[in-house]
Coordinates of C-alpha atoms in Angstrom, one line a residue:
M1 CA -9.5 -39.9 -2.1
K2 CA -10.9 -37.1 -4.4
D3 CA -13.3 -38.0 -7.2
N4 CA -11.8 -37.5 -10.6
H5 CA -13.5 -34.9 -12.7
A6 CA -12.4 -36.6 -15.9
S7 CA -12.5 -40.3 -16.6
S8 CA -10.8 -42.1 -19.4
G9 CA -14.0 -42.7 -21.2
S10 CA -15.6 -39.3 -21.1
W11 CA -13.0 -36.6 -20.5
E12 CA -12.5 -35.9 -24.2
K13 CA -16.1 -34.5 -24.4
K14 CA -15.7 -32.0 -21.6
L15 CA -15.6 -28.2 -22.3
I16 CA -13.0 -25.8 -20.9
S17 CA -13.8 -22.1 -20.7
V18 CA -11.1 -19.5 -20.5
V19 CA -12.4 -16.2 -19.2
I20 CA -10.3 -13.1 -19.9
P21 CA -11.5 -9.7 -18.6
G22 CA -9.8 -6.7 -20.2
F23 CA -9.8 -3.0 -20.6
N24 CA -7.9 -1.5 -23.5
E25 CA -5.9 -4.6 -24.2
A26 CA -6.1 -4.6 -28.0
G27 CA -2.3 -5.0 -28.3
N28 CA -2.4 -8.3 -26.4
I29 CA -5.6 -10.0 -27.7
T30 CA -4.2 -11.6 -30.8
K31 CA -1.0 -12.8 -29.2
L32 CA -2.9 -14.2 -26.2
T33 CA -5.4 -15.9 -28.4
Q34 CA -2.7 -17.6 -30.5
R35 CA -0.9 -18.9 -27.5
L36 CA -4.1 -20.2 -25.8
V37 CA -5.4 -22.0 -29.0
S38 CA -2.0 -23.6 -29.5
I39 CA -2.0 -24.9 -26.0
L40 CA -5.6 -26.0 -25.7
E41 CA -6.0 -27.7 -29.1
P42 CA -3.6 -30.5 -28.3
S43 CA -5.3 -31.1 -25.0
G44 CA -8.1 -33.2 -26.4
Y45 CA -10.7 -31.0 -24.7
N46 CA -13.3 -28.8 -26.3
F47 CA -12.7 -25.2 -25.4
E48 CA -14.0 -21.7 -25.6
L49 CA -12.3 -18.4 -25.0
V50 CA -14.5 -15.7 -23.5
F51 CA -13.1 -12.2 -23.6
I52 CA -14.9 -9.6 -21.5
N53 CA -14.6 -6.1 -23.1
D54 CA -14.9 -3.9 -19.9
G55 CA -15.8 -0.7 -21.7
S56 CA -12.6 -0.4 -23.7
S57 CA -12.0 2.8 -25.7
D58 CA -9.5 1.2 -28.2
N59 CA -10.3 -1.2 -31.0
S60 CA -10.6 -4.2 -28.8
Q61 CA -14.2 -4.8 -29.8
D62 CA -13.5 -4.8 -33.5
L63 CA -10.6 -7.1 -33.0
L64 CA -12.7 -9.6 -30.9
E65 CA -15.5 -9.6 -33.5
S66 CA -13.0 -10.3 -36.3
L67 CA -11.5 -13.2 -34.3
H68 CA -15.0 -14.6 -33.6
E69 CA -15.7 -14.7 -37.3
L70 CA -12.5 -16.6 -38.0
D71 CA -13.0 -19.0 -35.1
P72 CA -16.4 -19.4 -33.3
R73 CA -14.6 -20.7 -30.2
I74 CA -13.4 -17.2 -29.6
N75 CA -16.2 -15.3 -27.9
H76 CA -16.7 -11.9 -26.5
I77 CA -19.0 -10.1 -24.0
R78 CA -19.1 -6.3 -24.4
L79 CA -20.2 -4.5 -21.3
S80 CA -22.0 -1.2 -21.6
R81 CA -19.2 0.7 -19.7
N82 CA -16.3 0.0 -17.5
F83 CA -17.6 -1.8 -14.4
G84 CA -14.2 -2.8 -13.0
H85 CA -12.1 -5.9 -13.2
Q86 CA -13.9 -7.9 -10.5
N87 CA -17.4 -7.3 -12.0
A88 CA -16.0 -8.1 -15.5
L89 CA -14.7 -11.4 -14.0
K90 CA -18.1 -12.1 -12.5
A91 CA -19.7 -11.6 -15.9
G92 CA -17.3 -14.1 -17.5
L93 CA -18.1 -16.7 -14.8
D94 CA -21.9 -16.1 -15.3
Y95 CA -21.6 -16.6 -19.1
A96 CA -19.0 -19.4 -19.4
S97 CA -20.4 -22.9 -20.2
G98 CA -17.4 -25.0 -19.4
D99 CA -17.1 -28.0 -17.2
C100 CA -14.3 -26.0 -15.7
V101 CA -13.5 -22.3 -16.1
I102 CA -10.0 -20.8 -16.2
T103 CA -9.8 -17.1 -15.4
M104 CA -6.7 -15.0 -16.3
D105 CA -5.7 -11.5 -17.2
G106 CA -5.3 -10.3 -20.7
D107 CA -1.9 -8.7 -20.5
L108 CA 0.1 -12.0 -20.9
Q109 CA 1.6 -11.8 -17.4
H110 CA -0.3 -14.9 -16.5
P111 CA 1.5 -17.5 -18.6
P112 CA -0.9 -19.6 -20.7
E113 CA 1.6 -22.5 -20.6
L114 CA 0.5 -23.1 -17.0
L115 CA -3.0 -24.2 -18.2
P116 CA -2.0 -27.9 -18.8
T117 CA -0.8 -28.1 -15.1
F118 CA -4.1 -26.6 -14.0
I119 CA -6.1 -29.1 -16.0
K120 CA -4.0 -32.0 -14.8
K121 CA -4.7 -31.1 -11.2
W122 CA -8.4 -30.7 -12.1
E123 CA -8.4 -34.2 -13.6
E124 CA -6.9 -35.5 -10.3
G125 CA -10.1 -34.2 -8.5
Y126 CA -9.3 -30.7 -7.3
D127 CA -12.2 -28.3 -7.5
I128 CA -10.1 -25.1 -7.5
V129 CA -6.5 -24.8 -8.8
Y130 CA -5.2 -21.4 -8.0
S131 CA -1.9 -19.6 -8.6
R132 CA 0.5 -17.9 -6.3
R133 CA 2.7 -15.3 -7.8
K134 CA 6.4 -15.5 -6.9
D135 CA 8.3 -12.3 -7.2
A136 CA 11.3 -12.0 -9.5
S137 CA 13.5 -9.1 -10.4
T138 CA 11.5 -8.6 -13.6
S139 CA 8.0 -9.0 -12.1
G140 CA 7.1 -5.4 -11.5
S141 CA 8.4 -2.6 -9.5
K142 CA 9.8 -2.9 -6.0
F143 CA 7.1 -0.5 -4.8
K144 CA 4.3 -2.7 -6.2
R145 CA 5.8 -5.8 -4.6
V146 CA 6.1 -4.1 -1.2
T147 CA 2.5 -2.7 -1.4
S148 CA 1.2 -6.1 -2.5
N149 CA 2.8 -7.9 0.4
S150 CA 1.6 -5.3 2.8
F151 CA -2.0 -5.7 1.5
Y152 CA -2.0 -9.5 2.1
Y153 CA -0.5 -9.0 5.6
L154 CA -3.1 -6.5 6.5
L155 CA -5.9 -8.5 5.0
N156 CA -4.9 -11.7 6.9
T157 CA -4.5 -9.7 10.1
V158 CA -8.0 -8.2 10.1
S159 CA -10.0 -10.9 8.2
E160 CA -11.0 -14.4 9.0
V161 CA -10.5 -15.4 5.3
K162 CA -6.7 -16.0 4.9
L163 CA -5.2 -15.4 1.5
E164 CA -1.7 -16.5 0.7
P165 CA 0.6 -13.7 -0.5
G166 CA 0.7 -13.5 -4.3
T167 CA -2.7 -15.1 -4.8
A168 CA -4.0 -13.9 -8.2
D169 CA -7.1 -14.1 -10.4
F170 CA -5.4 -16.8 -12.4
R171 CA -7.1 -20.0 -11.5
L172 CA -9.2 -23.0 -12.6
I173 CA -12.7 -23.5 -11.1
D174 CA -14.8 -26.6 -11.5
R175 CA -18.4 -26.2 -12.8
K176 CA -20.0 -26.9 -9.4
V177 CA -18.0 -24.1 -7.8
V178 CA -19.0 -21.8 -10.7
E179 CA -22.6 -22.6 -10.1
V180 CA -22.2 -21.5 -6.5
L181 CA -20.4 -18.2 -7.5
M182 CA -23.1 -17.4 -10.0
K183 CA -25.6 -17.1 -7.1
F184 CA -23.5 -14.3 -5.4
Q185 CA -24.9 -10.8 -5.9
E186 CA -22.5 -8.8 -3.8
T187 CA -21.8 -5.2 -4.6
D188 CA -18.1 -4.8 -5.4
P189 CA -17.2 -8.5 -5.2
F190 CA -13.7 -9.5 -4.1
M191 CA -13.3 -12.7 -6.1
R192 CA -10.1 -13.8 -4.5
G193 CA -11.6 -13.8 -1.1
V194 CA -15.0 -15.2 -2.2
I195 CA -13.3 -18.2 -3.9
K196 CA -11.2 -18.9 -0.8
W197 CA -14.3 -18.5 1.4
V198 CA -16.5 -21.1 -0.5
G199 CA -14.1 -23.9 0.4
F200 CA -14.0 -27.0 -1.7
S201 CA -10.7 -28.8 -2.5
Q202 CA -8.1 -26.3 -3.5
Y203 CA -4.6 -26.7 -4.8
P204 CA -1.9 -24.0 -5.2
I205 CA 0.5 -23.6 -8.1
D206 CA 3.5 -21.2 -7.9
Y207 CA 4.5 -19.2 -10.9
I208 CA 6.7 -16.3 -12.0
P209 CA 4.7 -13.7 -14.0
D210 CA 5.8 -12.8 -17.4
A211 CA 6.5 -9.2 -18.5
R212 CA 3.5 -7.4 -19.9
F213 CA 3.4 -7.9 -23.7
S214 CA 1.9 -4.6 -24.7
G215 CA 0.4 -1.5 -23.1
K216 CA 0.7 -0.5 -19.5
S217 CA -1.0 -1.5 -16.2
K218 CA -4.4 0.0 -15.6
Y219 CA -4.0 -0.3 -11.8
S220 CA -2.9 3.1 -10.5
F221 CA -2.0 3.6 -6.9
K222 CA -5.5 5.0 -6.2
K223 CA -7.1 1.9 -7.7
M224 CA -4.8 -0.4 -5.7
V225 CA -5.8 1.4 -2.5
K226 CA -9.5 1.1 -3.4
F227 CA -9.0 -2.6 -4.2
A228 CA -7.3 -3.2 -0.9
L229 CA -10.1 -1.5 1.0
Q230 CA -12.7 -3.4 -1.0
G231 CA -11.0 -6.7 0.0
I232 CA -10.6 -5.9 3.6
T233 CA -14.2 -4.6 4.2
S234 CA -15.7 -7.4 2.2
F235 CA -14.6 -10.1 4.6
S236 CA -14.3 -8.6 8.0
I237 CA -15.8 -6.2 10.5
R238 CA -12.7 -6.2 12.6
P239 CA -11.7 -2.6 11.4
L240 CA -14.9 -1.4 13.2
Y241 CA -13.7 -3.1 16.5
T242 CA -10.2 -1.7 15.9
A243 CA -11.7 1.8 15.6
V244 CA -13.5 1.3 18.9
Y245 CA -10.3 0.1 20.6
I246 CA -8.3 3.0 19.3
G247 CA -11.0 5.4 20.5
F248 CA -10.9 4.0 24.0
S249 CA -7.1 4.0 24.0
F250 CA -6.7 7.6 23.0
S251 CA -9.5 8.6 25.4
G252 CA -7.5 7.1 28.2
I253 CA -4.3 8.7 27.0
S254 CA -6.0 12.1 26.7
A255 CA -7.0 11.8 30.4
L256 CA -3.3 12.0 31.3
Y257 CA -3.4 15.6 30.2
V258 CA -5.9 16.5 33.0
P259 CA -3.2 17.0 35.7
Y260 CA -1.1 19.1 33.3
V261 CA -4.2 21.3 32.4
L262 CA -5.0 21.8 36.1
Y263 CA -1.4 22.7 36.9
S264 CA -1.2 25.2 34.1
Y265 CA -4.6 26.8 35.1
F266 CA -3.7 27.4 38.7
N267 CA -0.2 28.6 37.9
G268 CA -1.2 31.0 35.2
H269 CA 0.6 29.1 32.4
V270 CA -2.4 28.6 30.2
I271 CA -0.8 30.2 27.2
S272 CA 2.3 28.0 27.3
G273 CA 0.1 24.9 26.9
W274 CA -1.6 26.2 23.8
A275 CA 0.8 24.3 21.4
S276 CA 0.4 20.9 23.1
L277 CA -3.4 21.5 23.3
M278 CA -3.7 22.3 19.6
M279 CA -1.5 19.3 18.7
T280 CA -3.8 17.1 20.7
I281 CA -6.9 18.5 19.1
V282 CA -5.5 18.1 15.6
F283 CA -4.4 14.5 16.3
I284 CA -7.6 13.4 17.9
G285 CA -9.6 15.2 15.2
G286 CA -7.7 13.3 12.5
L287 CA -8.2 10.0 14.3
Q288 CA -11.9 10.7 14.5
L289 CA -12.0 11.3 10.8
I290 CA -10.3 8.0 10.1
I291 CA -12.7 6.1 12.4
M292 CA -15.7 7.9 10.7
G293 CA -14.2 7.0 7.4
I294 CA -14.0 3.3 8.3
I295 CA -17.6 3.3 9.5
G296 CA -18.6 5.3 6.4
I297 CA -17.2 2.6 4.1
Y298 CA -19.3 -0.1 5.7
I299 CA -22.4 2.1 5.6
G300 CA -21.8 2.9 2.0
K301 CA -21.5 -0.8 1.1
V302 CA -24.8 -1.5 2.8
F303 CA -26.4 1.5 1.0
L304 CA -25.2 0.2 -2.4
Q305 CA -26.2 -3.3 -1.7
T306 CA -29.8 -2.3 -0.8
K307 CA -30.2 -0.7 -4.2
Q308 CA -29.8 -4.1 -5.8
R309 CA -28.3 -2.7 -9.0
P310 CA -26.7 -5.2 -11.4
N311 CA -23.0 -5.9 -11.1
Y312 CA -22.7 -5.3 -14.9
I313 CA -24.7 -4.6 -18.0
V314 CA -24.1 -6.5 -21.2
R315 CA -24.3 -4.4 -24.3
S316 CA -23.7 -7.3 -26.7
T317 CA -22.2 -10.8 -26.8
S318 CA -21.3 -13.5 -29.3
L319 CA -22.5 -16.2 -26.9
A320 CA -25.9 -18.0 -27.1
P321 CA -29.0 -15.8 -26.5
S322 CA -30.1 -18.0 -23.7
K323 CA -27.2 -16.7 -21.7
S324 CA -28.9 -13.3 -21.5
Q325 CA -30.6 -14.3 -18.3
W326 CA -27.3 -13.6 -16.6
S327 CA -27.0 -10.0 -17.8
Y328 CA -26.7 -8.5 -14.3

């Protein structure tokens, strides 16, 4: 049986950290803070809220500083620019001090009321309690749901790390898992895949996302495609093998044109085959570009990794100065 993380004699003293990365979410910060405090205060645990300001251009920073003055449990990490959601999430994990860390988005689509359920499962001994989004008629556009399901299907097809559809960055992570994640220095980390990859005892909880409280989604179609490619190429080299198989397949198919070319040549019908020849060249040329693009993505990831640049840069923080050692 799993070891309990909280015993009846010591669990009250444990600290829960809630990490919330955000970009231009000023309209949601106050409401989210109120709901989190109202839920966590009766739990009996000590807690801290850690907002990561991922290069916001609105008044998020002023608001976070004001909230910290009113309640020191509400902390902030201000990054020097926008480093992206996954790197901001990594910054929060590096800085959080809790015996467990809960990560969630700042748009209130991740219901804070689910936190007691997360904590209960953690008390039972689970190291990671993660959420699985269940679609509802109000939970985003049909296009977004279809593309999301397609992403998970493709990822699970080409990767050895299997993610359940709807897995989100809304989870609880035990301190020993956080310590492992802090050692990761991957360029463009894909946290959903990394957390699945590390193992430990994990427990899923299904939820229906709430409607966004304020503002609009920062994930454009272009960003979603980039995120999908980031996830696929972070945990598998199968696309490279697929590119090789496709290359061999179409090389074999193109060989079927040889009899037709010879027939056309000896019968003076060279001009009549021009259309099919051009279509073949265009098709094979496009296929080659796709394959080169796949290879290029992997080479690019190796190139960036060899530079060993930091995942993020902290401009300022309300947390303890000793935490500055994790400013990368």
